[in-house]
PDB file of C-alpha atoms in Angstrom:
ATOM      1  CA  UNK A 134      21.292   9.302 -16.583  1.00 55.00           C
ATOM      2  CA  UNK A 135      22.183  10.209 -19.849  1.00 60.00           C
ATOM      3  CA  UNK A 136      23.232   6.931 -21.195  1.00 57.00           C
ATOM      4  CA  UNK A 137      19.546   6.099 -19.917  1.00 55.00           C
ATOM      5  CA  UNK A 138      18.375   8.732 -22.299  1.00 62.00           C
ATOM      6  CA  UNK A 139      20.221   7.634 -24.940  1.00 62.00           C
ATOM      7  CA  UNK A 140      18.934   3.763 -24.811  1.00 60.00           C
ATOM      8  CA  UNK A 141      15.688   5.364 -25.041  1.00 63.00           C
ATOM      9  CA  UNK A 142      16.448   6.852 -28.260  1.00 59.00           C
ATOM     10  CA  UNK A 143      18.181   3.455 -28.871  1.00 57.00           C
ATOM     11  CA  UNK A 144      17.279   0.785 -31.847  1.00 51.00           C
ATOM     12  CA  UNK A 145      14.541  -1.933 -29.745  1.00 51.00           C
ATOM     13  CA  UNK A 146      14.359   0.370 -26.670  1.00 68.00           C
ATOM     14  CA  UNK A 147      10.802  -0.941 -26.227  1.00 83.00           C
ATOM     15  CA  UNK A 148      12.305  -2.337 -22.989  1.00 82.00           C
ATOM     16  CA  UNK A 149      12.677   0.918 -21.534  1.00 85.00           C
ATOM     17  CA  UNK A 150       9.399   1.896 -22.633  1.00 88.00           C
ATOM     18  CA  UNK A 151       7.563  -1.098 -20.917  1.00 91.00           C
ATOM     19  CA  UNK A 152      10.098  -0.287 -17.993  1.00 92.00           C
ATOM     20  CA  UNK A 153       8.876   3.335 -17.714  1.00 91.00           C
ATOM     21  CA  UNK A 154       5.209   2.346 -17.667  1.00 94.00           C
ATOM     22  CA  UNK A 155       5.925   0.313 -14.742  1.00 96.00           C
ATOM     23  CA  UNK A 156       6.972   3.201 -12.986  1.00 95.00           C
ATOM     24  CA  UNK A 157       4.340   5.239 -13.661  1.00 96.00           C
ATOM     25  CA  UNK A 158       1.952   2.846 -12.146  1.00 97.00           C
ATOM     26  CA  UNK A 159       4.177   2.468  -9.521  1.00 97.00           C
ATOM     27  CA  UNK A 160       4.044   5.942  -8.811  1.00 97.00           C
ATOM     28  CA  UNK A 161       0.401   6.385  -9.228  1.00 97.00           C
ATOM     29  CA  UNK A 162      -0.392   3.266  -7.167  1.00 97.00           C
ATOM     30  CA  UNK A 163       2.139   4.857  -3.973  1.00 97.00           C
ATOM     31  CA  UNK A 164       0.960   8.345  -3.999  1.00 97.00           C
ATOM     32  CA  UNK A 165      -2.729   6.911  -3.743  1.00 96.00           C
ATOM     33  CA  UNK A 166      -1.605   4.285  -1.200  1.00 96.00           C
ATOM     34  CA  UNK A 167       0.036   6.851   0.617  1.00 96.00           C
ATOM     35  CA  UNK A 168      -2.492   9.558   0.964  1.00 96.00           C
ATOM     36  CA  UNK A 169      -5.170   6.987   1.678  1.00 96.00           C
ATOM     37  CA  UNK A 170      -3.425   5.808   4.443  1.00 95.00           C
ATOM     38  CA  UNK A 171      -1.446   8.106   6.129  1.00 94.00           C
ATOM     39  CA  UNK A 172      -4.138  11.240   6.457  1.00 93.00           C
ATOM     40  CA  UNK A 173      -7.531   9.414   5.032  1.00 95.00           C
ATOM     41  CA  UNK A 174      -7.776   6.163   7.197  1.00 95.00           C
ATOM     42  CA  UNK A 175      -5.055   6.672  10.029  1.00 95.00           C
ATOM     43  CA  UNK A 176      -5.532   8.091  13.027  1.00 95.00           C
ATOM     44  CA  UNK A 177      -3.780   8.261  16.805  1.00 95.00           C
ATOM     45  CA  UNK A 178      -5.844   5.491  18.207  1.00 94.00           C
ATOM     46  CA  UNK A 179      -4.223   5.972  21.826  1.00 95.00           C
ATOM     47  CA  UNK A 180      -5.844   9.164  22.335  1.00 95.00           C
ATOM     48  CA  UNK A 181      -8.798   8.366  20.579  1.00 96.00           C
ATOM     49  CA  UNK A 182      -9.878   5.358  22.209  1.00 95.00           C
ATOM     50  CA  UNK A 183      -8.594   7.355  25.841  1.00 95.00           C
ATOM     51  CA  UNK A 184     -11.485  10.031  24.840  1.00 95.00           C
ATOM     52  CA  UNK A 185     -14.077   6.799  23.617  1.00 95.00           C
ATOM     53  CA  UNK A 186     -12.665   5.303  27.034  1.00 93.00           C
ATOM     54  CA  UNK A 187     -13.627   7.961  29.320  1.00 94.00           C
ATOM     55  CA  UNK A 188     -16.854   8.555  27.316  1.00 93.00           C
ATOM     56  CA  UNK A 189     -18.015   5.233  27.867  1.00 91.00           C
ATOM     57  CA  UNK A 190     -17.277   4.716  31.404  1.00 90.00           C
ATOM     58  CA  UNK A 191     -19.179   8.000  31.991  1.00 90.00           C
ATOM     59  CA  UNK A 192     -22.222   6.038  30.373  1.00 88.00           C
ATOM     60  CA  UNK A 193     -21.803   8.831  27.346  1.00 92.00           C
ATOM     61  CA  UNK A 194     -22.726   6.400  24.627  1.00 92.00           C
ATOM     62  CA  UNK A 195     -24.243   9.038  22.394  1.00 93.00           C
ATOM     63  CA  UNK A 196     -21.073  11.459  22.570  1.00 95.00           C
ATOM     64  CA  UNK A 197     -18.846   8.850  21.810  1.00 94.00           C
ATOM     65  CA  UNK A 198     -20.714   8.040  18.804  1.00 94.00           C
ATOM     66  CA  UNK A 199     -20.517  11.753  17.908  1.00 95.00           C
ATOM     67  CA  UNK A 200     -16.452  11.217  18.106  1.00 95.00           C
ATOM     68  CA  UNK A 201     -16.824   8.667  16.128  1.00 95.00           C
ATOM     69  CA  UNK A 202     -18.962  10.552  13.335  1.00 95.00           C
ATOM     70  CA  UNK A 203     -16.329  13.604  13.370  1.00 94.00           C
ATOM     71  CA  UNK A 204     -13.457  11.253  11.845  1.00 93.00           C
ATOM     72  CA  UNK A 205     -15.677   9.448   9.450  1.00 91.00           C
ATOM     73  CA  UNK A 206     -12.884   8.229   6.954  1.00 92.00           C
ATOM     74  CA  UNK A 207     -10.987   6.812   9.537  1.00 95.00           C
ATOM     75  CA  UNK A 208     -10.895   3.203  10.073  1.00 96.00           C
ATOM     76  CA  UNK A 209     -10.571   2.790  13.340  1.00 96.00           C
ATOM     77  CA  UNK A 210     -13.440   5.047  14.312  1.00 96.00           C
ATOM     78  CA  UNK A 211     -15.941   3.296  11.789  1.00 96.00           C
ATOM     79  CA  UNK A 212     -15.274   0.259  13.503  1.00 96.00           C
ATOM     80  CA  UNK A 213     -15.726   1.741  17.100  1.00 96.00           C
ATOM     81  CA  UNK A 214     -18.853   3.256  16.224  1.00 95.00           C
ATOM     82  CA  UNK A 215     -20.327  -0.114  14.827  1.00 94.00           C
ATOM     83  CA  UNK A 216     -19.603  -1.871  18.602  1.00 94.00           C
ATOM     84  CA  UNK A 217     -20.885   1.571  20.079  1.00 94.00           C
ATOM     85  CA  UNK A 218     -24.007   1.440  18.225  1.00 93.00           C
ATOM     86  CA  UNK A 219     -25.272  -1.942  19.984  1.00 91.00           C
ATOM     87  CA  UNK A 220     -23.895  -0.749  23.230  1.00 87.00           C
ATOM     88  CA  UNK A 221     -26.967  -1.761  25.063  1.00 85.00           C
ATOM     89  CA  UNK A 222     -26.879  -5.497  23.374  1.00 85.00           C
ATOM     90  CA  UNK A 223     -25.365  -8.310  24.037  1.00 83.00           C
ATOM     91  CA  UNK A 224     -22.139  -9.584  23.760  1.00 86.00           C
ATOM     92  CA  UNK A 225     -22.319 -11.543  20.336  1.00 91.00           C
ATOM     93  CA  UNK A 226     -24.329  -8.665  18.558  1.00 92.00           C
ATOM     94  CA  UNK A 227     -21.411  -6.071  19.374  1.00 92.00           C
ATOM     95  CA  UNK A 228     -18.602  -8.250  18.312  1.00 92.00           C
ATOM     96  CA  UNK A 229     -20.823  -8.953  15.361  1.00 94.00           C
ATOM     97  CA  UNK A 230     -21.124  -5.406  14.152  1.00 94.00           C
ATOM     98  CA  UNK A 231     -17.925  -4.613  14.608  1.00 95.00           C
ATOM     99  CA  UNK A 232     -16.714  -7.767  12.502  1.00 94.00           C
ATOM    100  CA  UNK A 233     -19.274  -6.473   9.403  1.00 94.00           C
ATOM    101  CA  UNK A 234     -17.979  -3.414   9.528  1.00 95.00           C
ATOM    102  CA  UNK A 235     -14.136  -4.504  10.003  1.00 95.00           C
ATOM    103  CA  UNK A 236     -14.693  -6.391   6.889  1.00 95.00           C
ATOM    104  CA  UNK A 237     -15.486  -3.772   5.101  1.00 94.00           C
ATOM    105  CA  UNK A 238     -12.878  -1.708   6.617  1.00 95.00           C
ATOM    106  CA  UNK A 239      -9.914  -4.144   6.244  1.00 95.00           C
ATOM    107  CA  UNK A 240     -10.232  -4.642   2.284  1.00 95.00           C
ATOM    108  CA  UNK A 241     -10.004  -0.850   1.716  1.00 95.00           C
ATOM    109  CA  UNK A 242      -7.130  -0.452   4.256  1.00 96.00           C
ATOM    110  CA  UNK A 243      -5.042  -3.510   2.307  1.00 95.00           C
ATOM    111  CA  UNK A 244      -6.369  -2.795  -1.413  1.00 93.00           C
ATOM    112  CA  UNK A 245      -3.637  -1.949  -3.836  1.00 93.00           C
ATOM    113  CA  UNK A 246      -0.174  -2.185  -1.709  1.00 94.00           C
ATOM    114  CA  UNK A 247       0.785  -5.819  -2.848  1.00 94.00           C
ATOM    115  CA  UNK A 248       0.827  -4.917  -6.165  1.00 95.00           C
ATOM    116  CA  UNK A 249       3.842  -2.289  -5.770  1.00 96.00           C
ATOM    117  CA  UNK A 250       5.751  -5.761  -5.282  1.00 96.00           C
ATOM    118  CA  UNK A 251       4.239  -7.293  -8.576  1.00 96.00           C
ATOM    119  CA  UNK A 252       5.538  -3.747 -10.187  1.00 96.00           C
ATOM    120  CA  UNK A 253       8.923  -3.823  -9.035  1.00 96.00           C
ATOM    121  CA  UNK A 254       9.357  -7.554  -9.811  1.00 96.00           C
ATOM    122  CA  UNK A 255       7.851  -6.644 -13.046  1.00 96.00           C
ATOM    123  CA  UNK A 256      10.249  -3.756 -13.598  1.00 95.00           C
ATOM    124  CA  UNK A 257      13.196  -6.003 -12.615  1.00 94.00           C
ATOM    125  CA  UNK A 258      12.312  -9.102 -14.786  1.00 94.00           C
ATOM    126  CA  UNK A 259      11.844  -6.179 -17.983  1.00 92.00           C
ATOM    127  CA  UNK A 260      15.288  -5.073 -17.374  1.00 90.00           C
ATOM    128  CA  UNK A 261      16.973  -8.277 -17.598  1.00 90.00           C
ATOM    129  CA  UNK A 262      14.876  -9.767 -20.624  1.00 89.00           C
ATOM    130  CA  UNK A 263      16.034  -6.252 -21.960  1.00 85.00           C
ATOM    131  CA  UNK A 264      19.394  -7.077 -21.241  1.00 85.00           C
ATOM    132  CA  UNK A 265      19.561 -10.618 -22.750  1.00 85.00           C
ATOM    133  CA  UNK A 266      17.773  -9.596 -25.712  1.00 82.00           C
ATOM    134  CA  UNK A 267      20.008  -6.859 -26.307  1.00 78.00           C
ATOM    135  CA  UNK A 268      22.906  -9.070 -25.795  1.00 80.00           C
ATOM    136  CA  UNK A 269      21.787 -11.506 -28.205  1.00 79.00           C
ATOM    137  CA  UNK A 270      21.132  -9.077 -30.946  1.00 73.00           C
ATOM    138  CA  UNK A 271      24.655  -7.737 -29.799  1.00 73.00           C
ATOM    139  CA  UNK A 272      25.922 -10.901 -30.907  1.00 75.00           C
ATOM    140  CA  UNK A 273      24.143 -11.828 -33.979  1.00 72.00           C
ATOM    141  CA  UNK A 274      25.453  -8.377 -34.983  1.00 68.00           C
ATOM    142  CA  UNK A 275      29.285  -9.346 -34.783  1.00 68.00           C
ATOM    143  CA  UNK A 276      28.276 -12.716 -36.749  1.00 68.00           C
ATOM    144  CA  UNK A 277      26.678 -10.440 -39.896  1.00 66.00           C
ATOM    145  CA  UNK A 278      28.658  -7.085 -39.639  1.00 59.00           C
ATOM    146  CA  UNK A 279      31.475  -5.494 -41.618  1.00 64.00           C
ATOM    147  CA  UNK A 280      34.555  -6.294 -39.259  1.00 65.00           C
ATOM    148  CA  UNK A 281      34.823  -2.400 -39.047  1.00 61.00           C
ATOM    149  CA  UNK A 282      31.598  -1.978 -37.642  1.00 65.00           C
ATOM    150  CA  UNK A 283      31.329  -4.672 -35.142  1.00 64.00           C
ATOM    151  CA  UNK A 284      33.300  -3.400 -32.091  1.00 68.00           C
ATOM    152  CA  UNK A 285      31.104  -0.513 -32.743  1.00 69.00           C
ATOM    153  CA  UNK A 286      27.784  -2.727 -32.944  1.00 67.00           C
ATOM    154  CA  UNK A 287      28.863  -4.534 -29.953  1.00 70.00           C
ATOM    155  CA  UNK A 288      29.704  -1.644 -27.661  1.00 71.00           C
ATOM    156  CA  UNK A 289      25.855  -0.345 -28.864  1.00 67.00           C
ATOM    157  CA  UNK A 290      24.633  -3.866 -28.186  1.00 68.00           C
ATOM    158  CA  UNK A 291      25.632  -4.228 -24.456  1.00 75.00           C
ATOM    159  CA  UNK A 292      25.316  -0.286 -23.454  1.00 73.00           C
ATOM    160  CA  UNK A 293      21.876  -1.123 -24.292  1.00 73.00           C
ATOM    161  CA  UNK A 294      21.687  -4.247 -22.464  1.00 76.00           C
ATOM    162  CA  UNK A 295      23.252  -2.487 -19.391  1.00 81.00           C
ATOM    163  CA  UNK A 296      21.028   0.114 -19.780  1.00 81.00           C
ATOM    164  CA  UNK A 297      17.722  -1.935 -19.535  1.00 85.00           C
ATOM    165  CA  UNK A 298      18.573  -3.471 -16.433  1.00 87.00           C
ATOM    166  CA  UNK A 299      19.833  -0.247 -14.607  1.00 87.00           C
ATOM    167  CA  UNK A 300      16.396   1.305 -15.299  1.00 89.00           C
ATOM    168  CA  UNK A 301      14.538  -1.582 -14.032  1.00 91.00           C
ATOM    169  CA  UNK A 302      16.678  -1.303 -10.582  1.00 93.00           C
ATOM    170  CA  UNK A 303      16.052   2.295 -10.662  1.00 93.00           C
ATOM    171  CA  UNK A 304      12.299   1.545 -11.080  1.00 95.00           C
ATOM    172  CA  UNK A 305      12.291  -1.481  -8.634  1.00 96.00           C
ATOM    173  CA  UNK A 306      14.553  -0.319  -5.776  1.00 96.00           C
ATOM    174  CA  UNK A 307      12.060   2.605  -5.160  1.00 96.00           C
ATOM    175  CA  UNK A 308       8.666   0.406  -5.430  1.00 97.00           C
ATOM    176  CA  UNK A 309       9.711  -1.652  -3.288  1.00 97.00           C
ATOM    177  CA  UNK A 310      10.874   0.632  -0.234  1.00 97.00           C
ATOM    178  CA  UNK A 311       7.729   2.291  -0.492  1.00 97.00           C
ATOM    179  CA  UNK A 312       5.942  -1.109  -0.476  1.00 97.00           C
ATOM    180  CA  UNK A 313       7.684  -1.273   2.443  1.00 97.00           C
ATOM    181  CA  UNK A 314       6.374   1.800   4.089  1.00 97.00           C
ATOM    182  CA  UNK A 315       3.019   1.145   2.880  1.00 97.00           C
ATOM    183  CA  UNK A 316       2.698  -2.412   3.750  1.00 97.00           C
ATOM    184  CA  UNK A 317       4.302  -1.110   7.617  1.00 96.00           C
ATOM    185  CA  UNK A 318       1.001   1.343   7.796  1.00 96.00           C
ATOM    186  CA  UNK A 319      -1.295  -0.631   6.875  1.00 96.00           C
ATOM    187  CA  UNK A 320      -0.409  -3.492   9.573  1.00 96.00           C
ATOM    188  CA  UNK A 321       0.006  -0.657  11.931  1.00 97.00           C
ATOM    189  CA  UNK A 322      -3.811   0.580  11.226  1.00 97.00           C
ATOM    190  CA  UNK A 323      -4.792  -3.044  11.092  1.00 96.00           C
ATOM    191  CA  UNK A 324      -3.445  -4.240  14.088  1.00 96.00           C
ATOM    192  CA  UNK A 325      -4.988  -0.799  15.879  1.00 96.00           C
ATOM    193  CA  UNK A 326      -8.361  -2.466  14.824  1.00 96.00           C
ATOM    194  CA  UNK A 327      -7.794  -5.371  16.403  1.00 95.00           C
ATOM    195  CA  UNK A 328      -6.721  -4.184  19.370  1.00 96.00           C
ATOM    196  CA  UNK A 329      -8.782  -1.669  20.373  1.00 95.00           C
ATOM    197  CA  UNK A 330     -12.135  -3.595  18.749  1.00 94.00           C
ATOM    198  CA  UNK A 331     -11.550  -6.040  21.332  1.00 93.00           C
ATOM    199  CA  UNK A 332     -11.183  -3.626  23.996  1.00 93.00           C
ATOM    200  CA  UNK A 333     -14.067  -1.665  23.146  1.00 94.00           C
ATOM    201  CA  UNK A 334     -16.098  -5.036  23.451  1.00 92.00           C
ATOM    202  CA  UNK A 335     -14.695  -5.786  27.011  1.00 91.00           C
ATOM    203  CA  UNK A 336     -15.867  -2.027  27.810  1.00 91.00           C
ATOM    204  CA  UNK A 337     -19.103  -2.241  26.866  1.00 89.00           C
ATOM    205  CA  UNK A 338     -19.813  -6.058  28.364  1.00 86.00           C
ATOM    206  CA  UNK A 339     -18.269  -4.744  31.609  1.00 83.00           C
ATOM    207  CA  UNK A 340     -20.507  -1.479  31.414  1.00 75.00           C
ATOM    208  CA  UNK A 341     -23.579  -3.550  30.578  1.00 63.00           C
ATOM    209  CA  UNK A 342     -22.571  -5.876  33.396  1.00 65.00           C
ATOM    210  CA  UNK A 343     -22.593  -3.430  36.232  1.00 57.00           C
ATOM    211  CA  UNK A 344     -26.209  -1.607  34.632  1.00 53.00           C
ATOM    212  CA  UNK A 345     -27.781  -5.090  35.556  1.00 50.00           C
TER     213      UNK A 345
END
C-alpha cells in the first residue's frame, strides 16, 4: 500500500487519479445498489404470497390489497396489488395490469448494476494504459539521462507502471464481485415477479371461475 501512495505522489500519476475516481463511483453506485435492493425492493415472497394465497382463496380481496399497501417499496407486492386490483375482471385485464406495473417495476429493480462492470473494466483498462505509458516514459528516460541517473529513472519508471495496474485490480476485483452479488439479487427479485405474477393470475381466474 505504500508504494501505492507513493505513485500517487509520483511524476504523471494522473492514472491513479482517474483510477481512484473509478472507485468512488464504484462505491457509490454498490452501496445504492445494495440498499435498494436488499431492504427497499426485496422481500420473502414465499410467505408473502402464502398470506396473499390464503387471503384470496378466503375471497379477502380487500385485505390482501391492504398487505400489499403495508410493503409499498417492495416490488413484488406492487405488482401483486396491480393483478389484485382487477380481481373481479377478466383474465386479459389482470395480466395487463400487472405487466404495466411490472414494467415499471423491472427498470428500477435492474437500473444501475451493469455499470459496476463498465467501472471495473474501466478501472482495469486505466491501469494498464498507466502502465504502458509509464513504461514508455521509463524508456525514453534511459535514451536522454545522465548514465548515473538512469537505473534510477528506470526503477521510478516501472514502480510506477506496476503501480497503476495494481490499483486498477484493486479497484476492479472488488466492482466486480459486488456486481456479482448485485446482479444475483436482482434476478432473484426478478424472477420472484415472474413467478408469483403468474400464479396470482391463475388464482384469481380460478376464483372468478368458481363465483360464476
Amino acid at each position: 500500500m505504500n508504494d501505492i501512495a507513493n505513485a500517487f505522489r509520483a511524476d504523471g500519476a494522473i492514472w491513479m487519479y482517474l483510477i481512484l475516481a473509478t472507485s468512488i463511483i464504484a462505491i457509490g453506485i454498490a452501496i445504492e445498489r445494495f440498499i435498494f435492493l436488499f431492504f427497499k425492493y426485496n422481500i420473502n415472497a414465499q410467505a408473502f404470497m402464502a398470506q396473499i394465497q390464503k387471503l384470496v382463496m378466503a375471497d379477502n380481496i380487500d385485505r390482501a390489497i391492504k398487505l400489499c399497501n403495508a410493503a409499498p417499496t417492495r416490488a413484488l407486492p406492487r405488482v401483486i396489488k396491480a393483478g389484485l386490483t382487477r380481481a373481479d375482471k377478466g383474465e386479459v385485464e389482470i395480466q395487463n395490469a400487472m405487466e404495466e406495473i411490472s414494467l415499471e417495476v423491472v427498470p428500477m429493480v435492474q437500473k444501475r448494476t451493469p455499470a459496476l462492470a463498465a467501472v471495473a473494466n474501466i478501472a482495469t483498462l486505466l491501469g494498464l494504459l498507466g502502465t504502458v505509458i509509464g513504461l514508455i516514459d521509463a524508456f525514453k528516460a534511459l535514451e536522454s539521462a545522465d548514465p548515473s541517473m538512469q537505473q534510477q529513472m528506470l526503477s521510478a519508471g516501472i514502480a510506477l507502471a506496476m503501480s497503476t495496474t495494481a490499483f486498477g485490480l484493486i479497484v476492479a476485483i472488488p466492482t466486480l464481485t459486488a456486481h456479482l452479488i448485485l446482479t444475483g439479487m436482482t434476478k432473484k427479485i426478478l424472477d420472484e415477479i415472474d413467478l408469483y405474477s403468474v400464479k396470482l393470475e391463475n388464482m384469481l381466474v380460478t376464483r372468478g371461475k368458481g363465483a360464476q
